[in-house]
Short mmCIF file of C-alpha atoms and ligand atoms in Angstrom, two decimals:
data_model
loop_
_atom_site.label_atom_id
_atom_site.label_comp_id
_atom_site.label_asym_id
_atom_site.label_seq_id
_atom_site.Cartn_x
_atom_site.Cartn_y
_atom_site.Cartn_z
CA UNK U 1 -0.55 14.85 45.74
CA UNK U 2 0.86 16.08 42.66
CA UNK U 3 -0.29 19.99 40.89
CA UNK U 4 -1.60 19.30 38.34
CA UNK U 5 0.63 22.38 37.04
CA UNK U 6 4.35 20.78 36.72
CA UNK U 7 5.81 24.03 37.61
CA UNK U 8 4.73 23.39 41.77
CA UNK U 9 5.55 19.89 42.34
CA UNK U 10 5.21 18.20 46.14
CA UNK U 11 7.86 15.82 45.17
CA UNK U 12 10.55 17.74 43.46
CA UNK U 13 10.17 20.17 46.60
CA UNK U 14 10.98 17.49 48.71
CA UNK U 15 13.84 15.79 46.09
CA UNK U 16 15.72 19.41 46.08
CA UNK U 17 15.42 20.23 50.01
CA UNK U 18 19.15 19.06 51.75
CA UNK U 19 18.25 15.77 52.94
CA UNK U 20 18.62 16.51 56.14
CA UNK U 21 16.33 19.72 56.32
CA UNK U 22 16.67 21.05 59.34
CA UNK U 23 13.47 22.19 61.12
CA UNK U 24 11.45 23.61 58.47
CA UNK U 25 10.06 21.02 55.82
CA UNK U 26 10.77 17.79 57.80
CA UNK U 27 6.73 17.27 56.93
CA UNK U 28 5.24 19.13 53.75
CA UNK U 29 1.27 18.66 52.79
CA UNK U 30 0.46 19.67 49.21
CA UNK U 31 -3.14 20.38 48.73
CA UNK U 32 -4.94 21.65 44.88
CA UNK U 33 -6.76 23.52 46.95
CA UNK U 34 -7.64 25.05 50.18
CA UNK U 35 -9.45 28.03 51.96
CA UNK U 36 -6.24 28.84 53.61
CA UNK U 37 -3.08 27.06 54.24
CA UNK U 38 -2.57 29.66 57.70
CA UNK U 39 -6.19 28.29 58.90
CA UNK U 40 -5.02 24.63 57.80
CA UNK U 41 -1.87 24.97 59.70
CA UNK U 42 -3.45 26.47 62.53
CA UNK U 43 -5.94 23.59 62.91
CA UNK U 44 -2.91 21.06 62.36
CA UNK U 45 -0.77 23.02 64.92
CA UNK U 46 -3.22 23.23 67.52
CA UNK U 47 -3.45 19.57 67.31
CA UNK U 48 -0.26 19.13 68.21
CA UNK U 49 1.90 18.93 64.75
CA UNK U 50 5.47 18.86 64.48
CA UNK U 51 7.32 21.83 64.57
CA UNK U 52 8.37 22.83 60.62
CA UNK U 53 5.54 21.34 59.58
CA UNK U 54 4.84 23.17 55.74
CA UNK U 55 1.44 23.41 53.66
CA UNK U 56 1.12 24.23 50.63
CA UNK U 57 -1.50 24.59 48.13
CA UNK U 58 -2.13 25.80 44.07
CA UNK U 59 -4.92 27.62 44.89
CA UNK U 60 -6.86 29.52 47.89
CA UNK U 61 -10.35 29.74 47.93
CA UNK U 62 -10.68 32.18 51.46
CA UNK U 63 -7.09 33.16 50.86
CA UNK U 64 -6.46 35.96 53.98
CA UNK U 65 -4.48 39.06 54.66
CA UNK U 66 -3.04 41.13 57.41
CA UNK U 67 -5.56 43.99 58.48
CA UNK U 68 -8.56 40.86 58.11
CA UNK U 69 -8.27 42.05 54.25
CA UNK U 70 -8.37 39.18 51.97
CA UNK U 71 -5.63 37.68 49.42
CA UNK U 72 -6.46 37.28 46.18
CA UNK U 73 -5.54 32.98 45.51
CA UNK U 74 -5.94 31.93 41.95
CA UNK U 75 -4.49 28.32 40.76
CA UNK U 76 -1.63 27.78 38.91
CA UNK U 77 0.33 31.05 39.52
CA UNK U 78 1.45 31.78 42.80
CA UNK U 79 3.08 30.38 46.14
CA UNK U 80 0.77 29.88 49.11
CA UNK U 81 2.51 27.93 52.19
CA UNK U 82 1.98 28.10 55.60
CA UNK U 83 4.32 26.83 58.47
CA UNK U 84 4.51 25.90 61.93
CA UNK U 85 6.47 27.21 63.99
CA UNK U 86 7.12 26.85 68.28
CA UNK U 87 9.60 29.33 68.94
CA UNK U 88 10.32 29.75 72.85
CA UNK U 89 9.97 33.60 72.96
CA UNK U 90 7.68 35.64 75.32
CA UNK U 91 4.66 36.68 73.09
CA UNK U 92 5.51 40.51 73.07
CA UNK U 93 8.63 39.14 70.78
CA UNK U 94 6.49 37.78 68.57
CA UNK U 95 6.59 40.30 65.53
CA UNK U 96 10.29 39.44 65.00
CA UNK U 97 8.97 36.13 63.50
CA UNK U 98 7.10 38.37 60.86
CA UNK U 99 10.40 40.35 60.69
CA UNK U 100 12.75 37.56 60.20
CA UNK U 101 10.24 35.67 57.69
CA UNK U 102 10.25 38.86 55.41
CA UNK U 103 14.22 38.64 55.77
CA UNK U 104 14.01 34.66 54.48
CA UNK U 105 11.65 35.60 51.77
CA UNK U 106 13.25 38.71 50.46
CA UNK U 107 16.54 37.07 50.16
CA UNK U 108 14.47 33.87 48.30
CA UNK U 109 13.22 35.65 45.98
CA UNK U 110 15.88 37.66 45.20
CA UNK U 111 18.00 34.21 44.97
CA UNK U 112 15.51 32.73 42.74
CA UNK U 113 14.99 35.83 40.54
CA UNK U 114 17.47 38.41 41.11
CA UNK U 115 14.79 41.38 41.27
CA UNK U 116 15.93 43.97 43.76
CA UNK U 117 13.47 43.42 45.97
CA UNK U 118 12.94 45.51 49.43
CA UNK U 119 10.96 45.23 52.47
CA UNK U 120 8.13 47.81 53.67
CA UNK U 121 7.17 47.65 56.93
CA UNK U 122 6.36 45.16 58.32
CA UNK U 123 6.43 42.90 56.10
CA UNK U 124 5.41 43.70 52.64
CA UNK U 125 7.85 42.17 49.35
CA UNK U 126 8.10 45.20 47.38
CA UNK U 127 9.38 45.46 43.61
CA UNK U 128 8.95 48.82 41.59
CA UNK U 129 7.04 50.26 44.21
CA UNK U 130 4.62 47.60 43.89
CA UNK U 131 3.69 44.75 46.19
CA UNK U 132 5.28 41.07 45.09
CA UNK U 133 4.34 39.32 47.99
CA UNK U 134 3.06 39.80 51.56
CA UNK U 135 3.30 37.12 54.89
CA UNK U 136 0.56 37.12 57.59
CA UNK U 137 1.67 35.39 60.98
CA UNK U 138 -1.00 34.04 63.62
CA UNK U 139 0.18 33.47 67.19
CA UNK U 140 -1.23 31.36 69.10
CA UNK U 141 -0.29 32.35 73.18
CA UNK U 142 -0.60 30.52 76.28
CA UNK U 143 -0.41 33.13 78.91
CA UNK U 144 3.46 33.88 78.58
CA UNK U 145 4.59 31.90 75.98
CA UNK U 146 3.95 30.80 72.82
CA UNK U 147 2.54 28.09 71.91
CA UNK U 148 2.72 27.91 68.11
CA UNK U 149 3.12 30.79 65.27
CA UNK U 150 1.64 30.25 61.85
CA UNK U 151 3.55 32.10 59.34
CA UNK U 152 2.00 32.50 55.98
CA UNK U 153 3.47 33.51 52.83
CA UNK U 154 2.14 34.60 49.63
CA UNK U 155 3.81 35.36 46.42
CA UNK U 156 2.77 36.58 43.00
CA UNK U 157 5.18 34.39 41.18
CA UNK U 158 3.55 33.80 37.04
CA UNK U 159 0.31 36.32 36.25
CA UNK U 160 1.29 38.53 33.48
CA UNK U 161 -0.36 42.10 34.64
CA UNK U 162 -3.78 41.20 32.70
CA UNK U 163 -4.42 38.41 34.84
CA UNK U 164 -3.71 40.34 38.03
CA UNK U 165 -6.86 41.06 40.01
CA UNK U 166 -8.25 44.01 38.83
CA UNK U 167 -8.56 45.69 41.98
CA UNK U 168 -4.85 45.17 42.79
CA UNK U 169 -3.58 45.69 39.37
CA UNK U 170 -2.01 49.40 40.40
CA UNK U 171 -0.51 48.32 43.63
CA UNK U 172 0.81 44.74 42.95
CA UNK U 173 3.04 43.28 40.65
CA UNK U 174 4.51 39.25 39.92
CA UNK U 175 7.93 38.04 39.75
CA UNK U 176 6.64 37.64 35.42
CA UNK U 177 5.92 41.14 35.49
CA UNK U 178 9.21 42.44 36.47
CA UNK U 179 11.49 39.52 34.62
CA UNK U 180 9.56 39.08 31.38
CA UNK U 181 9.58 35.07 31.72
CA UNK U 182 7.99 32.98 33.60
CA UNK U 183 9.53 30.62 36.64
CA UNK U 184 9.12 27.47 38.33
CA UNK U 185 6.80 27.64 42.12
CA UNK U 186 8.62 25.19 43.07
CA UNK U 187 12.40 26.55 43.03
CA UNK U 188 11.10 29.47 45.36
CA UNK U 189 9.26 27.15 47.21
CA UNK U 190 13.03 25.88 48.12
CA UNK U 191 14.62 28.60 48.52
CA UNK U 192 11.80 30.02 50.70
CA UNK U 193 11.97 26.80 53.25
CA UNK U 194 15.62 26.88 53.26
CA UNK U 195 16.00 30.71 53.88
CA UNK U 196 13.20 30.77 56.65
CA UNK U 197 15.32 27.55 58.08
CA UNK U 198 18.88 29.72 58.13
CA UNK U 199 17.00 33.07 59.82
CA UNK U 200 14.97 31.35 61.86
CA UNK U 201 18.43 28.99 63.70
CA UNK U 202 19.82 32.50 63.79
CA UNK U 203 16.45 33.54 65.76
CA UNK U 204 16.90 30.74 68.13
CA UNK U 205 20.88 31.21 68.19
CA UNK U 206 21.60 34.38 68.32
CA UNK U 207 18.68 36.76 69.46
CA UNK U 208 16.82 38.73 67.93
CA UNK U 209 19.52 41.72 67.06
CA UNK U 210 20.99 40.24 63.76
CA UNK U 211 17.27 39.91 62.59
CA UNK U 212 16.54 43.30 63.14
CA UNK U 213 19.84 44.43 61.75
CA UNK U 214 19.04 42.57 58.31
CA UNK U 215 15.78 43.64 58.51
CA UNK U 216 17.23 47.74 58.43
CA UNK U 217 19.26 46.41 55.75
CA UNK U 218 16.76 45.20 53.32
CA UNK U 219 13.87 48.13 54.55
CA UNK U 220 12.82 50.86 51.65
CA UNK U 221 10.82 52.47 54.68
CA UNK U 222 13.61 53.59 57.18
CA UNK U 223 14.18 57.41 56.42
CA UNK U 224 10.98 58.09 54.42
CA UNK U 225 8.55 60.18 54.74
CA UNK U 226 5.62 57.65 55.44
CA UNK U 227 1.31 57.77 55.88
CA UNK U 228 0.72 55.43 58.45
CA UNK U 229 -3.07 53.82 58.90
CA UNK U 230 -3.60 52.78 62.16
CA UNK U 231 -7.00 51.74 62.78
CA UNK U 232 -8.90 54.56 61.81
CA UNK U 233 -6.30 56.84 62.56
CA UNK U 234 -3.60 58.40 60.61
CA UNK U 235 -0.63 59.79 60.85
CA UNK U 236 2.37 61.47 58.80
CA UNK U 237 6.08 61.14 59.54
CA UNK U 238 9.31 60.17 59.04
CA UNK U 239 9.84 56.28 59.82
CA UNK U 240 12.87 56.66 61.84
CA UNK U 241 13.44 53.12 62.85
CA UNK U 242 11.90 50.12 64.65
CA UNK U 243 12.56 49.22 68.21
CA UNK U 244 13.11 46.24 69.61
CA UNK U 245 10.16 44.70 69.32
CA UNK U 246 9.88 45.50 65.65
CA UNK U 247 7.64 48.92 66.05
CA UNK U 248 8.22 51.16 63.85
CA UNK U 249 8.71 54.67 65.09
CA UNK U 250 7.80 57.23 63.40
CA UNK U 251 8.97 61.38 64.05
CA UNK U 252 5.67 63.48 63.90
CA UNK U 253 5.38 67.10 61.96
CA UNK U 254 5.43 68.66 66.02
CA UNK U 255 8.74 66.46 66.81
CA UNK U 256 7.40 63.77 68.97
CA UNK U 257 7.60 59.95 68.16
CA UNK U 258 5.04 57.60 67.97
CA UNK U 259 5.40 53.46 68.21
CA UNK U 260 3.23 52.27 65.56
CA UNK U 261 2.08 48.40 66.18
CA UNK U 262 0.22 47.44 63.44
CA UNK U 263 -1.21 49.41 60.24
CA UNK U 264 -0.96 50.18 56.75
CA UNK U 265 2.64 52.16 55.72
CA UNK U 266 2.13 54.69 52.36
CA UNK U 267 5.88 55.82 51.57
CA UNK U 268 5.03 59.38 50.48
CA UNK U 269 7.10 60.85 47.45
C1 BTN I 301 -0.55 40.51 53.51
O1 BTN I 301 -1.68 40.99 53.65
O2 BTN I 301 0.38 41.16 53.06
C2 BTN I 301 -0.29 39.08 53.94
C3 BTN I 301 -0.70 38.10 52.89
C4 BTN I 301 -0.44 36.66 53.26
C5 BTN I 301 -1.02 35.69 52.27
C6 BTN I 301 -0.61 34.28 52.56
S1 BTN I 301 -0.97 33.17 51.23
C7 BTN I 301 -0.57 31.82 52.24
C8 BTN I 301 -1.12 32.10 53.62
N1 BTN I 301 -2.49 31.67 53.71
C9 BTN I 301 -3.33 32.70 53.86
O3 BTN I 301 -4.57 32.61 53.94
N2 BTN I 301 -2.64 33.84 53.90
C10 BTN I 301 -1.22 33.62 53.79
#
């Protein structure tokens, strides 16, 4: 189905992906719109879909973020794909695949665009201390493995900052915003399957240890003095690194360390 905005086109994704493109893409849906390409994708990959199977859609109408927040979808300006993915890891490994997505999507965008862009734990796509773009994964476990992982990416790509959301106008900012011009979907589209296709091989290949070693590389969190919500606790620190299994740990005021698992990271001035 074609956009009906030429700047996110199904068929000039497919034309400019090698033609031989390796296990993400192999099958791309294009929708106008959606509730959610990660619910979509879910429902497809519990059916049994291929493996690198991609949706993605102009516009979100239940659009959904970590923390069951919700993500702001409006047509004709951002990227919102979802993919399928059946990685044979145990399902405690399973953050790395949120790690080594924000890897593939940092180094997109910052192919596409060349903004410096960094990652905050976990997974956040930050520019000018502001959020760019954020990636929710869904596992889906059958007692000790995995059966599939939905990994969902979302990326403010063309709103100028007056048609940002109002209530996220402080915190987030667009690839427009920080370049000035505005710039095709489609071309980080690309260079978003193609990057999630090179980390993800290395995944498989090589472990999990180059992952993590890119994702230290690419981190603005690692060494800062951090706020960390986690549930409805909280807790101030310096993030000191992540362990293996992609928790971050975090050195307390008193000395100790804490694993933090999921939550919400402030980096403190
Ligand atoms: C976050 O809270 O930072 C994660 C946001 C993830 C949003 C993307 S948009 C495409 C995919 N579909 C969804 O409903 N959510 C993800």
């Amino acid at each position: 189905m074609k956009s009906k905005t030429p700047d996110l086109s199904a068929e000039e994704i497919i034309n400019l992906l090698p033609s031989e493109p390796g296990i993400i893409g192999k099958k791309i849906f294009f929708f106008d719109s959606l509730v959610s390409t990660n619910t979509l994708a879910m429902e497809l990959a519990s059916n049994g879909c291929e493996e690198g199977t991609v949706i993605i859609s102009d516009e979100q109408t239940g659009g959904k973020g970590r923390l069951g927040r919700s993500w702001v979808s409006p047509p004709q300006k951002n990227l919102y794909l979802s993919m399928v993915l059946r990685p044979h890891i145990p399902p405690r490994d399973a953050a790395i695949l949120t790690l080594m997505s924000a890897v593939a999507c940092t180094h997109a965008v910052k192919n596409v665009s060349g903004i410096p862009v960094s990652i905050k734990w976990p997974n956040d796509m930050i520019v000018s201390n502001k959020k760019l773009g954020g990636i929710l994964t869904e596992v889906k476990t059958d007692r000790d493995s995995i059966n599939h992982a939905i990994i969902g990416v979302g990326i403010n790509i063309n709103p100028d900052i007056s048609e940002l959301d109002e209530n996220i106008r402080t915190i987030a900012t667009s690839v427009m915003i920080e370049t000035g011009t505005r710039h095709s979907r489609t071309l980080f589209a690309v260079e978003i399957l193609k990057e999630i296709n090179k980390w993800y091989k290395t995944l498989i290949g090589k472990g999990k240890k180059p992952i993590l070693a890119e994702w230290l590389r690419l981190s603005s969190t690692i060494g800062r003095t951090v706020q960390v919500h986690e549930a409805k606790n909280k807790f101030t620190g310096i993030a000191e690194g992540i362990d293996n299994e992609g928790m971050l740990i975090l050195k307390l005021g008193n000395g100790s360390h804490k694993k933090i698992c999921t939550g919400d990271v402030t980096i403190l001035p």
